[in-house]
């Protein structure tokens, strides 16, 4: 049974000084509070609980996915007056400003502050309560360092230049004005913290219940490290970071393989597709991953109860908003038909024998539909798809079908939010391998490209209802480094759509194909407070062409507003700019603090 991590602290108060940090009530910081193991670990649990809140999960969706070619705001029904929908519409139209609710970073900094409080206050408990041993503290420390690093990694990818602090803000009298750091500095600090966390991690096989993936274990730490190194490698064109990404991916794959062979990898009957890559078998994959959750394939996922609905993010975004039977966003037209993964009319899926085609969206196959309701993570029906077309047809539910029997009831809505899982790691490794391959045509001894293809092929085969020549991937179709890079990008979209990955995937793709940017400097260091486009490289046309696929009209004009690096990031929140004199606005938003309106 899914469980929330215990959270026994009092509520939190916003301060009047700086919205960056949400301070706890005095009971949390009073010296009388930090007296025993239960109190220390309650604060650890509280950091996880803050991570699962509505505001944080929505930002994972919007920052990591919504700006990509996968999603657009709900266009079929009227949601005027809903603030979430209104701000999503502004983002899609290129009219982001610093008052947009998704420009606000305070909820993520609240998680960071809770981690900092544990790291500062918990060591004192070791000398007070014998039950709170140094070993216990070290495992708590490992989790807090990892969770804090994950939060900073999200912030860097969303804003680029962000304040970095390890200070525990305990009361409103503290000076909390912190300047932004260059993104390379923040990521290097995260890597250092994660390497420290690996000295005393929770074993990935240490639990056999929800905690195996509901807290950050050794595999979870390595997943964050792999992700950060892949990002750094793409932005800074660093082969060494690609190699480190591969190293951590290999460690995780080996760990999952060992767990599979030992029979203690998780829950459910999902037999692995291969012994080399212990993915859940085709028949059970959707049910185990997205309906039951905490699967053997999972590495770290945020735990939802389905009863309290403390976080309504997935429900509001994908399923029901304002008591209407549709979410604030819809999947774009590229998910609705079968076609090619390249060319002007490229689609996500190339065969209707790919189970994900039917599993991820409602109403696919409707030639008249311009967008589709998202099914992934909000369909609680555990039934599997049959391999024949005739038996698969009933699952093609119409968009906005309120009476669809496959829809979950709201009183038991509890699908988890998956942060990392094995297929993601395999495809990270494939991406890094491709970038280390030699330019030019694929040769028989090109081990990097061959291994990258095998990783993609294993993920792809797991989802195919028929493993025949017409449906399986063929290495002969991908003849060089460029085509293999496209294959990995396409497979990541097929496998990980709507999981908060696509925008970051596209940003890495963009960075790899432009002049290397100086990530050791903030944008203010580069350009000052005034935007000078000559100081920032143009974004890659292949990147902008992919993002433009989401737009039914005016795509060229909207993408023209995203021509250079600063526009890929959100503005610094206006509430923080007003009170922290050390902050500098992203120069793309410095004139009038807004994009030019349509």
PDB file of C-alpha atoms in Angstrom, residues 72-334:
ATOM      1  CA  UNK A  72      -0.354  22.739 -24.956  1.00  0.00           C
ATOM      2  CA  UNK A  73      -2.978  24.409 -22.815  1.00  0.00           C
ATOM      3  CA  UNK A  74      -6.530  23.043 -22.988  1.00  0.00           C
ATOM      4  CA  UNK A  75      -8.051  24.490 -26.145  1.00  0.00           C
ATOM      5  CA  UNK A  76     -11.258  22.484 -26.530  1.00  0.00           C
ATOM      6  CA  UNK A  77     -13.139  23.731 -23.479  1.00  0.00           C
ATOM      7  CA  UNK A  78     -13.458  27.115 -21.787  1.00  0.00           C
ATOM      8  CA  UNK A  79     -11.260  27.508 -18.704  1.00  0.00           C
ATOM      9  CA  UNK A  80     -11.183  31.292 -18.610  1.00  0.00           C
ATOM     10  CA  UNK A  81     -10.856  32.514 -15.053  1.00  0.00           C
ATOM     11  CA  UNK A  82      -8.697  29.598 -13.967  1.00  0.00           C
ATOM     12  CA  UNK A  83      -5.295  31.011 -13.012  1.00  0.00           C
ATOM     13  CA  UNK A  84      -3.340  27.837 -13.832  1.00  0.00           C
ATOM     14  CA  UNK A  85      -4.829  27.684 -17.314  1.00  0.00           C
ATOM     15  CA  UNK A  86      -4.344  31.418 -17.889  1.00  0.00           C
ATOM     16  CA  UNK A  87      -0.659  31.301 -16.969  1.00  0.00           C
ATOM     17  CA  UNK A  88      -0.120  28.186 -19.091  1.00  0.00           C
ATOM     18  CA  UNK A  89      -1.676  29.993 -22.028  1.00  0.00           C
ATOM     19  CA  UNK A  90       0.738  32.900 -21.564  1.00  0.00           C
ATOM     20  CA  UNK A  91       3.687  30.515 -21.544  1.00  0.00           C
ATOM     21  CA  UNK A  92       2.553  28.817 -24.750  1.00  0.00           C
ATOM     22  CA  UNK A  93       2.083  32.161 -26.481  1.00  0.00           C
ATOM     23  CA  UNK A  94       5.565  33.272 -25.478  1.00  0.00           C
ATOM     24  CA  UNK A  95       4.231  35.884 -23.072  1.00  0.00           C
ATOM     25  CA  UNK A  96       5.964  34.802 -19.862  1.00  0.00           C
ATOM     26  CA  UNK A  97       6.497  37.446 -17.211  1.00  0.00           C
ATOM     27  CA  UNK A  98       7.920  37.461 -13.707  1.00  0.00           C
ATOM     28  CA  UNK A  99       4.451  37.447 -12.126  1.00  0.00           C
ATOM     29  CA  UNK A 100       3.486  34.171 -13.790  1.00  0.00           C
ATOM     30  CA  UNK A 101       2.821  31.627 -11.030  1.00  0.00           C
ATOM     31  CA  UNK A 102       5.175  29.164 -12.719  1.00  0.00           C
ATOM     32  CA  UNK A 103       7.976  31.723 -12.460  1.00  0.00           C
ATOM     33  CA  UNK A 104       7.769  31.453  -8.660  1.00  0.00           C
ATOM     34  CA  UNK A 105      10.501  29.329  -7.106  1.00  0.00           C
ATOM     35  CA  UNK A 106       9.730  29.663  -3.384  1.00  0.00           C
ATOM     36  CA  UNK A 107       8.156  26.202  -2.973  1.00  0.00           C
ATOM     37  CA  UNK A 108      11.286  24.492  -4.265  1.00  0.00           C
ATOM     38  CA  UNK A 109      13.461  26.651  -2.032  1.00  0.00           C
ATOM     39  CA  UNK A 110      11.250  25.568   0.847  1.00  0.00           C
ATOM     40  CA  UNK A 111      12.364  21.968   0.245  1.00  0.00           C
ATOM     41  CA  UNK A 112      15.977  23.157   0.160  1.00  0.00           C
ATOM     42  CA  UNK A 113      15.540  25.026   3.441  1.00  0.00           C
ATOM     43  CA  UNK A 114      14.118  21.945   5.153  1.00  0.00           C
ATOM     44  CA  UNK A 115      17.138  19.959   3.975  1.00  0.00           C
ATOM     45  CA  UNK A 116      19.444  22.675   5.289  1.00  0.00           C
ATOM     46  CA  UNK A 117      17.698  22.691   8.671  1.00  0.00           C
ATOM     47  CA  UNK A 118      18.200  18.926   9.054  1.00  0.00           C
ATOM     48  CA  UNK A 119      21.845  19.186   8.041  1.00  0.00           C
ATOM     49  CA  UNK A 120      22.414  21.946  10.604  1.00  0.00           C
ATOM     50  CA  UNK A 121      20.302  20.786  13.546  1.00  0.00           C
ATOM     51  CA  UNK A 122      20.270  16.972  13.392  1.00  0.00           C
ATOM     52  CA  UNK A 123      23.952  16.420  14.360  1.00  0.00           C
ATOM     53  CA  UNK A 124      23.162  17.811  17.797  1.00  0.00           C
ATOM     54  CA  UNK A 125      20.592  15.099  18.369  1.00  0.00           C
ATOM     55  CA  UNK A 126      23.283  12.408  18.112  1.00  0.00           C
ATOM     56  CA  UNK A 127      24.770  13.529  21.443  1.00  0.00           C
ATOM     57  CA  UNK A 128      21.336  13.723  23.115  1.00  0.00           C
ATOM     58  CA  UNK A 129      19.459  10.581  22.050  1.00  0.00           C
ATOM     59  CA  UNK A 130      21.408   7.277  21.922  1.00  0.00           C
ATOM     60  CA  UNK A 131      18.783   5.920  19.509  1.00  0.00           C
ATOM     61  CA  UNK A 132      19.857   8.533  16.967  1.00  0.00           C
ATOM     62  CA  UNK A 133      23.258   7.146  16.123  1.00  0.00           C
ATOM     63  CA  UNK A 134      25.871   8.672  13.864  1.00  0.00           C
ATOM     64  CA  UNK A 135      25.032   5.947  11.344  1.00  0.00           C
ATOM     65  CA  UNK A 136      21.382   7.013  11.353  1.00  0.00           C
ATOM     66  CA  UNK A 137      22.335  10.660  10.985  1.00  0.00           C
ATOM     67  CA  UNK A 138      24.635   9.841   8.084  1.00  0.00           C
ATOM     68  CA  UNK A 139      21.826   8.128   6.169  1.00  0.00           C
ATOM     69  CA  UNK A 140      19.583  11.144   6.877  1.00  0.00           C
ATOM     70  CA  UNK A 141      22.397  13.428   5.756  1.00  0.00           C
ATOM     71  CA  UNK A 142      22.786  11.401   2.558  1.00  0.00           C
ATOM     72  CA  UNK A 143      19.107  11.827   1.717  1.00  0.00           C
ATOM     73  CA  UNK A 144      19.055  15.550   2.464  1.00  0.00           C
ATOM     74  CA  UNK A 145      22.165  16.239   0.400  1.00  0.00           C
ATOM     75  CA  UNK A 146      20.616  14.310  -2.496  1.00  0.00           C
ATOM     76  CA  UNK A 147      17.183  15.915  -2.227  1.00  0.00           C
ATOM     77  CA  UNK A 148      18.729  19.386  -1.997  1.00  0.00           C
ATOM     78  CA  UNK A 149      20.874  18.675  -5.050  1.00  0.00           C
ATOM     79  CA  UNK A 150      17.858  17.466  -7.019  1.00  0.00           C
ATOM     80  CA  UNK A 151      16.040  20.721  -6.187  1.00  0.00           C
ATOM     81  CA  UNK A 152      18.977  22.870  -7.266  1.00  0.00           C
ATOM     82  CA  UNK A 153      19.247  20.856 -10.480  1.00  0.00           C
ATOM     83  CA  UNK A 154      15.609  21.638 -11.279  1.00  0.00           C
ATOM     84  CA  UNK A 155      16.222  25.318 -10.529  1.00  0.00           C
ATOM     85  CA  UNK A 156      19.291  25.534 -12.776  1.00  0.00           C
ATOM     86  CA  UNK A 157      17.403  23.939 -15.668  1.00  0.00           C
ATOM     87  CA  UNK A 158      14.450  26.264 -15.146  1.00  0.00           C
ATOM     88  CA  UNK A 159      16.231  29.586 -14.421  1.00  0.00           C
ATOM     89  CA  UNK A 160      19.912  29.047 -15.237  1.00  0.00           C
ATOM     90  CA  UNK A 161      21.291  31.514 -12.652  1.00  0.00           C
ATOM     91  CA  UNK A 162      19.975  30.890  -9.142  1.00  0.00           C
ATOM     92  CA  UNK A 163      20.920  31.713  -5.546  1.00  0.00           C
ATOM     93  CA  UNK A 164      22.757  28.832  -3.910  1.00  0.00           C
ATOM     94  CA  UNK A 165      22.844  28.568  -0.134  1.00  0.00           C
ATOM     95  CA  UNK A 166      23.467  25.867   2.443  1.00  0.00           C
ATOM     96  CA  UNK A 167      22.337  28.117   5.296  1.00  0.00           C
ATOM     97  CA  UNK A 168      19.359  26.996   7.381  1.00  0.00           C
ATOM     98  CA  UNK A 169      16.975  29.953   7.567  1.00  0.00           C
ATOM     99  CA  UNK A 170      15.355  29.611  10.960  1.00  0.00           C
ATOM    100  CA  UNK A 171      13.823  33.005  11.647  1.00  0.00           C
ATOM    101  CA  UNK A 172      12.773  36.126   9.816  1.00  0.00           C
ATOM    102  CA  UNK A 173      15.591  38.249  11.271  1.00  0.00           C
ATOM    103  CA  UNK A 174      18.254  36.431   9.257  1.00  0.00           C
ATOM    104  CA  UNK A 175      19.725  38.134   6.220  1.00  0.00           C
ATOM    105  CA  UNK A 176      18.524  36.048   3.319  1.00  0.00           C
ATOM    106  CA  UNK A 177      19.713  38.198   0.453  1.00  0.00           C
ATOM    107  CA  UNK A 178      21.801  35.801  -1.631  1.00  0.00           C
ATOM    108  CA  UNK A 179      23.190  36.598  -5.061  1.00  0.00           C
ATOM    109  CA  UNK A 180      22.820  34.276  -8.016  1.00  0.00           C
ATOM    110  CA  UNK A 181      25.623  31.856  -8.792  1.00  0.00           C
ATOM    111  CA  UNK A 182      26.766  30.758 -12.213  1.00  0.00           C
ATOM    112  CA  UNK A 183      25.089  27.472 -13.189  1.00  0.00           C
ATOM    113  CA  UNK A 184      28.372  25.575 -13.514  1.00  0.00           C
ATOM    114  CA  UNK A 185      29.201  26.504  -9.921  1.00  0.00           C
ATOM    115  CA  UNK A 186      25.815  25.311  -8.659  1.00  0.00           C
ATOM    116  CA  UNK A 187      26.048  22.026 -10.536  1.00  0.00           C
ATOM    117  CA  UNK A 188      29.587  21.417  -9.296  1.00  0.00           C
ATOM    118  CA  UNK A 189      28.386  21.959  -5.723  1.00  0.00           C
ATOM    119  CA  UNK A 190      25.572  19.497  -6.340  1.00  0.00           C
ATOM    120  CA  UNK A 191      27.995  16.914  -7.717  1.00  0.00           C
ATOM    121  CA  UNK A 192      30.243  17.359  -4.672  1.00  0.00           C
ATOM    122  CA  UNK A 193      27.272  16.957  -2.314  1.00  0.00           C
ATOM    123  CA  UNK A 194      26.048  13.877  -4.149  1.00  0.00           C
ATOM    124  CA  UNK A 195      29.487  12.295  -4.026  1.00  0.00           C
ATOM    125  CA  UNK A 196      29.457  12.971  -0.278  1.00  0.00           C
ATOM    126  CA  UNK A 197      25.991  11.408  -0.061  1.00  0.00           C
ATOM    127  CA  UNK A 198      27.360   8.236  -1.683  1.00  0.00           C
ATOM    128  CA  UNK A 199      29.626   7.701   1.322  1.00  0.00           C
ATOM    129  CA  UNK A 200      26.667   6.690   3.516  1.00  0.00           C
ATOM    130  CA  UNK A 201      23.665   5.972   1.291  1.00  0.00           C
ATOM    131  CA  UNK A 202      20.647   3.860   2.042  1.00  0.00           C
ATOM    132  CA  UNK A 203      21.109   0.599   0.170  1.00  0.00           C
ATOM    133  CA  UNK A 204      18.871   0.239  -2.872  1.00  0.00           C
ATOM    134  CA  UNK A 205      17.963  -3.232  -1.581  1.00  0.00           C
ATOM    135  CA  UNK A 206      17.564  -2.095   2.026  1.00  0.00           C
ATOM    136  CA  UNK A 207      13.757  -2.142   1.996  1.00  0.00           C
ATOM    137  CA  UNK A 208      11.128  -4.369   0.434  1.00  0.00           C
ATOM    138  CA  UNK A 209       8.217  -1.930   0.722  1.00  0.00           C
ATOM    139  CA  UNK A 210       7.407   1.539  -0.683  1.00  0.00           C
ATOM    140  CA  UNK A 211      10.530   2.999   0.951  1.00  0.00           C
ATOM    141  CA  UNK A 212      12.672   1.136  -1.570  1.00  0.00           C
ATOM    142  CA  UNK A 213      11.775   3.870  -4.079  1.00  0.00           C
ATOM    143  CA  UNK A 214       9.964   6.434  -1.895  1.00  0.00           C
ATOM    144  CA  UNK A 215      13.218   7.718  -0.373  1.00  0.00           C
ATOM    145  CA  UNK A 216      16.481   8.484  -2.142  1.00  0.00           C
ATOM    146  CA  UNK A 217      18.685   5.385  -2.027  1.00  0.00           C
ATOM    147  CA  UNK A 218      22.105   4.737  -3.538  1.00  0.00           C
ATOM    148  CA  UNK A 219      20.577   4.166  -6.978  1.00  0.00           C
ATOM    149  CA  UNK A 220      18.638   7.417  -6.643  1.00  0.00           C
ATOM    150  CA  UNK A 221      21.787   9.388  -5.843  1.00  0.00           C
ATOM    151  CA  UNK A 222      23.531   7.899  -8.855  1.00  0.00           C
ATOM    152  CA  UNK A 223      20.534   8.696 -11.065  1.00  0.00           C
ATOM    153  CA  UNK A 224      20.750  12.375 -10.120  1.00  0.00           C
ATOM    154  CA  UNK A 225      24.507  12.323 -10.735  1.00  0.00           C
ATOM    155  CA  UNK A 226      24.034  10.718 -14.159  1.00  0.00           C
ATOM    156  CA  UNK A 227      21.431  13.326 -15.068  1.00  0.00           C
ATOM    157  CA  UNK A 228      23.585  16.265 -13.946  1.00  0.00           C
ATOM    158  CA  UNK A 229      26.655  14.978 -15.788  1.00  0.00           C
ATOM    159  CA  UNK A 230      24.586  14.454 -18.954  1.00  0.00           C
ATOM    160  CA  UNK A 231      23.301  18.035 -18.674  1.00  0.00           C
ATOM    161  CA  UNK A 232      26.786  19.458 -18.062  1.00  0.00           C
ATOM    162  CA  UNK A 233      28.216  17.424 -20.930  1.00  0.00           C
ATOM    163  CA  UNK A 234      25.582  18.727 -23.348  1.00  0.00           C
ATOM    164  CA  UNK A 235      25.847  22.359 -22.293  1.00  0.00           C
ATOM    165  CA  UNK A 236      29.626  22.521 -21.932  1.00  0.00           C
ATOM    166  CA  UNK A 237      30.504  19.968 -24.652  1.00  0.00           C
ATOM    167  CA  UNK A 238      32.428  17.875 -22.135  1.00  0.00           C
ATOM    168  CA  UNK A 239      33.392  14.287 -23.020  1.00  0.00           C
ATOM    169  CA  UNK A 240      34.471  13.645 -19.438  1.00  0.00           C
ATOM    170  CA  UNK A 241      30.961  14.368 -18.176  1.00  0.00           C
ATOM    171  CA  UNK A 242      29.483  12.001 -20.780  1.00  0.00           C
ATOM    172  CA  UNK A 243      31.794   9.258 -19.470  1.00  0.00           C
ATOM    173  CA  UNK A 244      30.781   9.934 -15.881  1.00  0.00           C
ATOM    174  CA  UNK A 245      27.116   9.769 -16.886  1.00  0.00           C
ATOM    175  CA  UNK A 246      27.722   6.359 -18.443  1.00  0.00           C
ATOM    176  CA  UNK A 247      29.572   5.166 -15.351  1.00  0.00           C
ATOM    177  CA  UNK A 248      26.662   5.988 -13.034  1.00  0.00           C
ATOM    178  CA  UNK A 249      24.137   4.527 -15.480  1.00  0.00           C
ATOM    179  CA  UNK A 250      26.140   1.300 -15.590  1.00  0.00           C
ATOM    180  CA  UNK A 251      26.128   1.130 -11.793  1.00  0.00           C
ATOM    181  CA  UNK A 252      22.347   1.502 -11.670  1.00  0.00           C
ATOM    182  CA  UNK A 253      21.743  -1.057 -14.420  1.00  0.00           C
ATOM    183  CA  UNK A 254      24.003  -3.521 -12.591  1.00  0.00           C
ATOM    184  CA  UNK A 255      22.140  -2.877  -9.346  1.00  0.00           C
ATOM    185  CA  UNK A 256      18.776  -3.510 -11.005  1.00  0.00           C
ATOM    186  CA  UNK A 257      20.099  -6.653 -12.657  1.00  0.00           C
ATOM    187  CA  UNK A 258      21.368  -7.962  -9.324  1.00  0.00           C
ATOM    188  CA  UNK A 259      18.024  -7.240  -7.666  1.00  0.00           C
ATOM    189  CA  UNK A 260      16.200  -9.004 -10.491  1.00  0.00           C
ATOM    190  CA  UNK A 261      18.391 -12.105 -10.232  1.00  0.00           C
ATOM    191  CA  UNK A 262      17.948 -12.139  -6.456  1.00  0.00           C
ATOM    192  CA  UNK A 263      14.178 -11.857  -6.808  1.00  0.00           C
ATOM    193  CA  UNK A 264      13.936  -8.837  -4.519  1.00  0.00           C
ATOM    194  CA  UNK A 265      13.498  -6.088  -7.084  1.00  0.00           C
ATOM    195  CA  UNK A 266      10.014  -4.966  -6.139  1.00  0.00           C
ATOM    196  CA  UNK A 267       6.355  -5.837  -6.439  1.00  0.00           C
ATOM    197  CA  UNK A 268       4.131  -7.624  -8.888  1.00  0.00           C
ATOM    198  CA  UNK A 269       4.556 -10.304 -11.533  1.00  0.00           C
ATOM    199  CA  UNK A 270       6.386  -8.222 -14.141  1.00  0.00           C
ATOM    200  CA  UNK A 271       8.921 -10.579 -15.659  1.00  0.00           C
ATOM    201  CA  UNK A 272      11.886  -8.818 -17.234  1.00  0.00           C
ATOM    202  CA  UNK A 273      12.116  -8.639 -21.021  1.00  0.00           C
ATOM    203  CA  UNK A 274      15.807  -9.546 -21.048  1.00  0.00           C
ATOM    204  CA  UNK A 275      18.321 -10.716 -18.486  1.00  0.00           C
ATOM    205  CA  UNK A 276      20.669  -7.902 -19.479  1.00  0.00           C
ATOM    206  CA  UNK A 277      18.146  -5.125 -18.926  1.00  0.00           C
ATOM    207  CA  UNK A 278      15.580  -6.151 -16.281  1.00  0.00           C
ATOM    208  CA  UNK A 279      12.633  -4.165 -17.608  1.00  0.00           C
ATOM    209  CA  UNK A 280       9.116  -5.204 -16.662  1.00  0.00           C
ATOM    210  CA  UNK A 281       7.534  -7.420 -19.297  1.00  0.00           C
ATOM    211  CA  UNK A 282       5.221  -6.036 -21.976  1.00  0.00           C
ATOM    212  CA  UNK A 283       2.016  -7.437 -20.515  1.00  0.00           C
ATOM    213  CA  UNK A 284       2.443  -5.879 -17.091  1.00  0.00           C
ATOM    214  CA  UNK A 285       4.477  -2.734 -17.767  1.00  0.00           C
ATOM    215  CA  UNK A 286       1.712  -0.089 -17.734  1.00  0.00           C
ATOM    216  CA  UNK A 287      -0.028  -1.587 -14.707  1.00  0.00           C
ATOM    217  CA  UNK A 288       3.139  -1.988 -12.643  1.00  0.00           C
ATOM    218  CA  UNK A 289       4.681   1.366 -13.562  1.00  0.00           C
ATOM    219  CA  UNK A 290       1.746   3.754 -13.594  1.00  0.00           C
ATOM    220  CA  UNK A 291      -1.228   2.101 -11.900  1.00  0.00           C
ATOM    221  CA  UNK A 292       0.206   0.164  -8.955  1.00  0.00           C
ATOM    222  CA  UNK A 293       3.462   2.122  -8.765  1.00  0.00           C
ATOM    223  CA  UNK A 294       6.693   1.501  -6.846  1.00  0.00           C
ATOM    224  CA  UNK A 295       7.597  -1.102  -9.440  1.00  0.00           C
ATOM    225  CA  UNK A 296      10.774  -3.121  -9.701  1.00  0.00           C
ATOM    226  CA  UNK A 297      11.835  -0.771 -12.488  1.00  0.00           C
ATOM    227  CA  UNK A 298      11.465   2.367 -10.377  1.00  0.00           C
ATOM    228  CA  UNK A 299      14.336   4.244  -8.737  1.00  0.00           C
ATOM    229  CA  UNK A 300      12.709   7.245  -7.057  1.00  0.00           C
ATOM    230  CA  UNK A 301       9.065   8.311  -7.096  1.00  0.00           C
ATOM    231  CA  UNK A 302       7.053  10.743  -5.011  1.00  0.00           C
ATOM    232  CA  UNK A 303       4.437   8.917  -2.964  1.00  0.00           C
ATOM    233  CA  UNK A 304       0.737   9.776  -3.274  1.00  0.00           C
ATOM    234  CA  UNK A 305      -2.002   8.334  -1.048  1.00  0.00           C
ATOM    235  CA  UNK A 306      -5.026   8.717  -3.274  1.00  0.00           C
ATOM    236  CA  UNK A 307      -7.125   9.704  -0.258  1.00  0.00           C
ATOM    237  CA  UNK A 308      -5.805  12.997   1.083  1.00  0.00           C
ATOM    238  CA  UNK A 309      -4.799  14.417  -2.284  1.00  0.00           C
ATOM    239  CA  UNK A 310      -2.329  16.826  -0.704  1.00  0.00           C
ATOM    240  CA  UNK A 311      -0.903  17.130  -4.210  1.00  0.00           C
ATOM    241  CA  UNK A 312      -3.511  17.576  -6.906  1.00  0.00           C
ATOM    242  CA  UNK A 313      -0.936  18.496  -9.533  1.00  0.00           C
ATOM    243  CA  UNK A 314      -1.280  15.466 -11.807  1.00  0.00           C
ATOM    244  CA  UNK A 315      -5.056  15.516 -11.488  1.00  0.00           C
ATOM    245  CA  UNK A 316      -5.324  19.243 -12.268  1.00  0.00           C
ATOM    246  CA  UNK A 317      -2.886  19.134 -15.140  1.00  0.00           C
ATOM    247  CA  UNK A 318      -3.899  15.877 -16.826  1.00  0.00           C
ATOM    248  CA  UNK A 319      -7.319  14.776 -15.631  1.00  0.00           C
ATOM    249  CA  UNK A 320      -9.798  17.077 -13.867  1.00  0.00           C
ATOM    250  CA  UNK A 321      -9.669  20.803 -13.211  1.00  0.00           C
ATOM    251  CA  UNK A 322     -12.434  23.045 -11.873  1.00  0.00           C
ATOM    252  CA  UNK A 323     -14.556  19.875 -11.545  1.00  0.00           C
ATOM    253  CA  UNK A 324     -14.468  19.486 -15.330  1.00  0.00           C
ATOM    254  CA  UNK A 325     -13.546  16.120 -16.783  1.00  0.00           C
ATOM    255  CA  UNK A 326     -10.387  17.279 -18.498  1.00  0.00           C
ATOM    256  CA  UNK A 327      -7.107  18.740 -17.354  1.00  0.00           C
ATOM    257  CA  UNK A 328      -5.466  22.110 -17.876  1.00  0.00           C
ATOM    258  CA  UNK A 329      -3.200  20.666 -20.566  1.00  0.00           C
ATOM    259  CA  UNK A 330      -3.608  18.349 -23.524  1.00  0.00           C
ATOM    260  CA  UNK A 331      -1.186  16.237 -25.528  1.00  0.00           C
ATOM    261  CA  UNK A 332      -0.402  17.743 -28.914  1.00  0.00           C
ATOM    262  CA  UNK A 333      -1.415  16.383 -32.299  1.00  0.00           C
ATOM    263  CA  UNK A 334       1.862  14.467 -32.776  1.00  0.00           C
TER     264      UNK A 334
END
